[in-house]
PDB file of C-alpha atoms in Angstrom:
ATOM      1  CA  UNK W   5      -0.030  -0.501   0.243  1.00 52.00           C
ATOM      2  CA  UNK W   6       1.585   3.424  -0.984  1.00 58.00           C
ATOM      3  CA  UNK W   7       1.999   5.644   1.626  1.00 62.00           C
ATOM      4  CA  UNK W   8       0.293   9.019   1.690  1.00 62.00           C
ATOM      5  CA  UNK W   9       1.933  12.496   2.498  1.00 63.00           C
ATOM      6  CA  UNK W  10       0.148  14.367   5.296  1.00 63.00           C
ATOM      7  CA  UNK W  11       1.467  17.738   3.789  1.00 64.00           C
ATOM      8  CA  UNK W  12      -0.715  20.413   2.518  1.00 62.00           C
ATOM      9  CA  UNK W  13       0.582  20.905  -0.298  1.00 61.00           C
ATOM     10  CA  UNK W  14       4.416  21.134  -2.127  1.00 65.00           C
ATOM     11  CA  UNK W  15       5.245  23.226  -4.906  1.00 67.00           C
ATOM     12  CA  UNK W  16       8.743  23.554  -6.807  1.00 65.00           C
ATOM     13  CA  UNK W  17       7.989  26.397  -9.391  1.00 66.00           C
ATOM     14  CA  UNK W  18       4.937  28.347 -10.008  1.00 65.00           C
ATOM     15  CA  UNK W  19       5.534  30.310 -13.892  1.00 64.00           C
ATOM     16  CA  UNK W  20       3.467  33.579 -13.894  1.00 59.00           C
ATOM     17  CA  UNK W  21       2.237  35.551 -16.736  1.00 56.00           C
ATOM     18  CA  UNK W  22       4.793  38.230 -15.291  1.00 53.00           C
ATOM     19  CA  UNK W  23       7.548  35.640 -16.301  1.00 57.00           C
ATOM     20  CA  UNK W  24       6.414  34.673 -19.479  1.00 56.00           C
ATOM     21  CA  UNK W  25       5.885  38.892 -20.183  1.00 55.00           C
ATOM     22  CA  UNK W  26       8.635  40.382 -18.004  1.00 55.00           C
ATOM     23  CA  UNK W  27       9.626  43.695 -19.758  1.00 53.00           C
ATOM     24  CA  UNK W  28       6.618  43.596 -21.809  1.00 50.00           C
ATOM     25  CA  UNK W  29       3.940  45.268 -19.265  1.00 49.00           C
ATOM     26  CA  UNK W  30       3.510  48.972 -18.628  1.00 53.00           C
ATOM     27  CA  UNK W  31       2.455  49.982 -14.870  1.00 57.00           C
ATOM     28  CA  UNK W  32      -1.440  49.055 -13.793  1.00 61.00           C
ATOM     29  CA  UNK W  33      -1.019  46.028 -16.616  1.00 68.00           C
ATOM     30  CA  UNK W  34       0.748  44.127 -14.064  1.00 82.00           C
ATOM     31  CA  UNK W  35      -2.228  43.917 -11.733  1.00 81.00           C
ATOM     32  CA  UNK W  36      -4.366  42.536 -14.395  1.00 81.00           C
ATOM     33  CA  UNK W  37      -1.235  39.368 -14.400  1.00 83.00           C
ATOM     34  CA  UNK W  38      -0.672  39.374 -10.981  1.00 87.00           C
ATOM     35  CA  UNK W  39      -3.931  39.486  -9.454  1.00 87.00           C
ATOM     36  CA  UNK W  40      -5.138  36.525 -11.072  1.00 90.00           C
ATOM     37  CA  UNK W  41      -1.826  34.254 -10.358  1.00 88.00           C
ATOM     38  CA  UNK W  42      -2.634  35.322  -6.479  1.00 88.00           C
ATOM     39  CA  UNK W  43      -5.997  34.158  -6.919  1.00 89.00           C
ATOM     40  CA  UNK W  44      -4.782  30.370  -8.594  1.00 90.00           C
ATOM     41  CA  UNK W  45      -2.205  30.236  -6.159  1.00 88.00           C
ATOM     42  CA  UNK W  46      -4.966  30.754  -3.121  1.00 87.00           C
ATOM     43  CA  UNK W  47      -6.893  27.893  -4.988  1.00 90.00           C
ATOM     44  CA  UNK W  48      -4.391  25.903  -5.116  1.00 87.00           C
ATOM     45  CA  UNK W  49      -3.927  26.174  -1.398  1.00 85.00           C
ATOM     46  CA  UNK W  50      -7.659  25.649  -0.794  1.00 86.00           C
ATOM     47  CA  UNK W  51      -7.828  22.773  -3.252  1.00 87.00           C
ATOM     48  CA  UNK W  52      -5.078  21.139  -1.232  1.00 83.00           C
ATOM     49  CA  UNK W  53      -6.703  21.634   2.291  1.00 84.00           C
ATOM     50  CA  UNK W  54     -10.057  20.511   0.824  1.00 86.00           C
ATOM     51  CA  UNK W  55      -8.115  17.009  -0.157  1.00 85.00           C
ATOM     52  CA  UNK W  56      -5.828  16.647   2.779  1.00 80.00           C
ATOM     53  CA  UNK W  57      -6.273  14.649   5.819  1.00 75.00           C
ATOM     54  CA  UNK W  58      -4.747  17.820   7.818  1.00 75.00           C
ATOM     55  CA  UNK W  59      -6.840  18.752  10.798  1.00 81.00           C
ATOM     56  CA  UNK W  60      -7.990  22.574  11.354  1.00 81.00           C
ATOM     57  CA  UNK W  61      -5.034  23.511  13.956  1.00 84.00           C
ATOM     58  CA  UNK W  62      -2.239  22.381  11.492  1.00 86.00           C
ATOM     59  CA  UNK W  63      -3.950  24.075   8.309  1.00 85.00           C
ATOM     60  CA  UNK W  64      -3.985  27.735  10.524  1.00 85.00           C
ATOM     61  CA  UNK W  65      -0.655  26.576  12.042  1.00 88.00           C
ATOM     62  CA  UNK W  66       0.870  26.350   8.308  1.00 87.00           C
ATOM     63  CA  UNK W  67      -1.151  29.438   6.895  1.00 88.00           C
ATOM     64  CA  UNK W  68       0.440  31.609   9.766  1.00 90.00           C
ATOM     65  CA  UNK W  69       4.098  30.415   9.726  1.00 91.00           C
ATOM     66  CA  UNK W  70       3.947  30.458   5.483  1.00 90.00           C
ATOM     67  CA  UNK W  71       2.661  34.324   6.849  1.00 92.00           C
ATOM     68  CA  UNK W  72      -0.461  34.610   4.135  1.00 90.00           C
ATOM     69  CA  UNK W  73      -2.351  36.939   5.767  1.00 93.00           C
ATOM     70  CA  UNK W  74       0.638  39.400   5.986  1.00 95.00           C
ATOM     71  CA  UNK W  75       0.926  38.605   2.326  1.00 93.00           C
ATOM     72  CA  UNK W  76      -2.801  38.986   1.832  1.00 91.00           C
ATOM     73  CA  UNK W  77      -2.738  42.694   4.121  1.00 95.00           C
ATOM     74  CA  UNK W  78       0.331  44.255   2.733  1.00 95.00           C
ATOM     75  CA  UNK W  79      -1.671  44.372  -0.623  1.00 94.00           C
ATOM     76  CA  UNK W  80      -4.409  46.202   0.888  1.00 96.00           C
ATOM     77  CA  UNK W  81      -1.339  48.659   2.622  1.00 96.00           C
ATOM     78  CA  UNK W  82      -0.034  49.537  -0.593  1.00 95.00           C
ATOM     79  CA  UNK W  83      -3.049  50.024  -1.783  1.00 94.00           C
ATOM     80  CA  UNK W  84      -3.638  52.328   0.975  1.00 96.00           C
ATOM     81  CA  UNK W  85      -0.439  53.657   0.657  1.00 95.00           C
ATOM     82  CA  UNK W  86      -0.982  54.532  -3.444  1.00 94.00           C
ATOM     83  CA  UNK W  87      -4.454  55.877  -2.833  1.00 94.00           C
ATOM     84  CA  UNK W  88      -2.872  58.666  -1.230  1.00 94.00           C
ATOM     85  CA  UNK W  89      -0.291  59.144  -2.917  1.00 94.00           C
ATOM     86  CA  UNK W  90      -2.234  59.862  -5.811  1.00 92.00           C
ATOM     87  CA  UNK W  91      -4.256  62.224  -3.952  1.00 91.00           C
ATOM     88  CA  UNK W  92      -4.103  65.713  -5.400  1.00 90.00           C
ATOM     89  CA  UNK W  93      -5.135  67.338  -1.784  1.00 90.00           C
ATOM     90  CA  UNK W  94      -4.220  64.691   1.196  1.00 83.00           C
ATOM     91  CA  UNK W  95      -6.746  66.209   3.055  1.00 88.00           C
ATOM     92  CA  UNK W  96      -9.609  65.245   1.176  1.00 91.00           C
ATOM     93  CA  UNK W  97     -12.112  63.475   2.829  1.00 93.00           C
ATOM     94  CA  UNK W  98     -13.439  61.138   0.592  1.00 93.00           C
ATOM     95  CA  UNK W  99      -9.667  60.259  -0.581  1.00 93.00           C
ATOM     96  CA  UNK W 100      -8.813  60.100   3.238  1.00 94.00           C
ATOM     97  CA  UNK W 101     -12.159  57.511   3.670  1.00 96.00           C
ATOM     98  CA  UNK W 102     -10.673  55.163   1.131  1.00 95.00           C
ATOM     99  CA  UNK W 103      -7.291  54.666   1.954  1.00 95.00           C
ATOM    100  CA  UNK W 104      -8.212  54.505   5.642  1.00 96.00           C
ATOM    101  CA  UNK W 105     -10.908  51.692   4.276  1.00 97.00           C
ATOM    102  CA  UNK W 106      -8.011  49.680   2.657  1.00 96.00           C
ATOM    103  CA  UNK W 107      -6.011  50.379   5.545  1.00 96.00           C
ATOM    104  CA  UNK W 108      -8.719  48.691   7.737  1.00 97.00           C
ATOM    105  CA  UNK W 109      -9.121  45.810   5.140  1.00 96.00           C
ATOM    106  CA  UNK W 110      -5.541  44.893   5.727  1.00 96.00           C
ATOM    107  CA  UNK W 111      -5.711  45.211   9.684  1.00 96.00           C
ATOM    108  CA  UNK W 112      -8.873  43.090   9.756  1.00 96.00           C
ATOM    109  CA  UNK W 113      -7.353  40.276   7.582  1.00 95.00           C
ATOM    110  CA  UNK W 114      -4.429  40.501  10.587  1.00 95.00           C
ATOM    111  CA  UNK W 115      -6.875  40.319  13.477  1.00 95.00           C
ATOM    112  CA  UNK W 116      -8.741  37.451  11.707  1.00 93.00           C
ATOM    113  CA  UNK W 117      -5.116  35.684  12.153  1.00 89.00           C
ATOM    114  CA  UNK W 118      -5.125  36.247  15.665  1.00 88.00           C
ATOM    115  CA  UNK W 119      -8.939  34.903  16.523  1.00 87.00           C
ATOM    116  CA  UNK W 120      -7.525  31.623  14.548  1.00 82.00           C
TER     117      UNK W 120
END
């Protein structure tokens, strides 16, 4: 009988569209490639969790050890910074509200992992 691994997943390499088209995209087009690649990686992780026989605590600990929550929160932090950098008036209420909401989302992601 074949021994089945208890690891969630082992991914040796993921080639993204960014790697295939390096140097051919400009500015915002990178997000059009990177966002789907990030979603695909998270979907691979979700699939590995569904198929694996690992219990809840092991899954949470693996995600915490990989700092998945920090990486996801960093996206919201970067978006918040970008909103403020692009603002014509840094004291504009609507712009600050948008930036604060993005920063708040980053905090929510981090707090969610504190509860797990």
